[in-house]
Each structure stands twice: as structure tokens, then as C-alpha cells.
C-alpha positions as a printed Julia matrix, in Angstrom:
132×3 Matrix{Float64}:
 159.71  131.43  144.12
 162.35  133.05  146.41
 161.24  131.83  149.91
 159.61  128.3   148.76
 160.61  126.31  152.08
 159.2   129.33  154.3
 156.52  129.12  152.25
 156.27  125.62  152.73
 157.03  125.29  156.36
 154.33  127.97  156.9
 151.36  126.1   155.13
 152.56  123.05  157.12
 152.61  124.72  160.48
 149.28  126.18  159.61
 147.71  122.75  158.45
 148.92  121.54  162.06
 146.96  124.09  163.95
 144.09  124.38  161.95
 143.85  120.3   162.7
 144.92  119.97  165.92
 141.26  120.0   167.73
 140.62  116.91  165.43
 143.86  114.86  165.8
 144.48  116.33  169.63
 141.3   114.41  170.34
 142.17  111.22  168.19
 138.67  111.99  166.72
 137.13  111.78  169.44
 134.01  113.89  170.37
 133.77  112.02  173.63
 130.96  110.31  175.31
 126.96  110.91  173.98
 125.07  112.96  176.69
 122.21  111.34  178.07
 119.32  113.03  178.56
 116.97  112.71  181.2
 113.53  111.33  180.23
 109.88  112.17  180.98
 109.6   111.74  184.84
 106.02  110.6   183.75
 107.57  107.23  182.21
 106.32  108.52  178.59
 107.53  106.34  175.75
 105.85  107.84  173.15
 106.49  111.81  171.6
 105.3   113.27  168.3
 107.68  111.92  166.45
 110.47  108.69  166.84
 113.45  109.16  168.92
 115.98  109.22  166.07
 113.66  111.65  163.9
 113.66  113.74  167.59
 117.16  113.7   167.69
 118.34  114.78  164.33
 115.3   116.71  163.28
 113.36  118.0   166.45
 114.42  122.41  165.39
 112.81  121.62  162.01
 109.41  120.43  163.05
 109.68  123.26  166.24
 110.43  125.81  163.38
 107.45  124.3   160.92
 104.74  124.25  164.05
 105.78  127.76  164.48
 105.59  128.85  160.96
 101.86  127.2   160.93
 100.35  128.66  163.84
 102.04  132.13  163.76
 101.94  132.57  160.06
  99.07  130.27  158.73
  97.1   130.87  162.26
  96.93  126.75  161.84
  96.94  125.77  165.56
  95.04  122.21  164.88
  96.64  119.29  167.45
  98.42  116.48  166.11
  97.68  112.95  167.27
 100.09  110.39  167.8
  98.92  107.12  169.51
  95.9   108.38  170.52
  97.78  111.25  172.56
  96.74  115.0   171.56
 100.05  117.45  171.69
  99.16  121.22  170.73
 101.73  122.53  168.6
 104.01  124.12  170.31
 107.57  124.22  172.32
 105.49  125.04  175.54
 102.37  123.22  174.71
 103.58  119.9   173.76
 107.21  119.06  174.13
 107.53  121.04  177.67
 104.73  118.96  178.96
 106.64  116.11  179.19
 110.36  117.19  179.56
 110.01  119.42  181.5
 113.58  120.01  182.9
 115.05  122.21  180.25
 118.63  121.83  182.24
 118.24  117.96  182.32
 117.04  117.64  178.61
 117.5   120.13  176.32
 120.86  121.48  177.61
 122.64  118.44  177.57
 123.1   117.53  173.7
 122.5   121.6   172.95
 126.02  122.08  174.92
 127.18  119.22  173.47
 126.76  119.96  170.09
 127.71  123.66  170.93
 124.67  125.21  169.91
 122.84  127.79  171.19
 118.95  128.21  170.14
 116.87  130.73  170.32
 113.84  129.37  171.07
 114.37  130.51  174.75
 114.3   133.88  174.1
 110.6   133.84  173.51
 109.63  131.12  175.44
 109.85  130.29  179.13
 110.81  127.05  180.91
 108.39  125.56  182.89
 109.93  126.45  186.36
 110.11  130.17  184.75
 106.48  130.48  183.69
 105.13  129.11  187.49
 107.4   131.88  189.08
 106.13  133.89  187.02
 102.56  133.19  187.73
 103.35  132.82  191.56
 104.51  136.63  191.07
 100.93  138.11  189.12
């Protein structure tokens, strides 16, 4: 090799900015968002919080897949509670400020859904009512 420290001194200038988010931020994602609970007081959703937290798209994307695809639109029961499947039909009933809930961890986590393309938020759907 005829340029072996360039070459060198490159990769390690280029290690340093690929990893400088990480080490910038001493690993540090800062603090957990909080989101705002059910103004009702609701303990209880369709699933536990943790399975919520970490799993919440793929049940959203498997209640979709059954009642658009399968035409399967039978409730689940949890505790005695009936929640239609459904983004608007079950999990909107209850947190109902999109802003308050949902956008707190999905900015976090830097994601962007797409579930809000088809669906409205609650506040969207009465003005939208209001205006028929």
C-alpha cells in the first residue's frame, strides 16, 4: 500500500463521525416520554402495558388484516370490557388525545406511522361531522 496512514487516518476519522451521535450523547437517549393516560381513569386496555408498548403496531396491523381481509370484525373481551377491533373503535375511545399519547413515544422513537393517513383523530372526525 502506497498511502497506508491516509488510508488509515481516513477510516479513523470516518469511524469518529459515523459514532459521534452515540458517544456525543454518552449513550444517552434521554428521558422516557410520558404519555398521558385515559382521562376516564381506565386501567385496563386489550392487552398489558409492556405488551402495548413494544407490540401495540403488530396487533393494530393483525386487527386490520382480520377485518379488512378475513371480513372478521368479532369484539375482543378483556375484563369483561368489549373493544371493536379497530384504531378508531377501540384504542381511540380511550386515548383519545392523539398529540398527548401517541405522539409522544412516536417522536421519540422517530417514527412516523401511517395509520393516520386513513384514519382520523377524534377531534378530526367531530369537525368533520360538525361540517356534514
Amino acid at each position: 500500500m502506497y498511502n497506508k496512514t491516509m488510508i488509515v487516518a481516513g477510516l479513523v476519522i470516518f469511524v469518529l463521525m459515523v459514532t459521534f451521535p452515540v458517544w456525543y450523547n454518552r449513550l444517552d437517549a434521554g428521558p422516557l416520554p410520558k404519555p398521558e393516560l385515559p382521562p376516564g381513569g381506565e386501567k385496563e386496555c386489550v392487552a398489558s402495558a409492556s405488551f402495548m408498548r413494544d407490540k401495540h403496531m403488530q396487533l393494530l396491523y393483525e386487527w386490520r388484516d382480520d377485518v379488512l381481509r378475513n371480513t372478521d370484525r368479532v369484539a375482543v373481551t378483556v375484563g369483561g370490557k368489549e373493544y371493536r377491533k379497530g384504531l378508531q373503535m377501540a384504542c381511540m375511545e380511550c386515548h383519545s388525545n392523539k398529540e398527548k399519547f401517541c405522539d409522544t413515544c412516536h417522536d421519540y422513537a422517530a417514527v412516523t406511522p401511517d395509520c393516520w393517513d386513513c384514519h382520523l383523530t377524534p377531534t378530526e372526525a367531530a369537525a368533520k361531522k360538525e361540517a356534514h
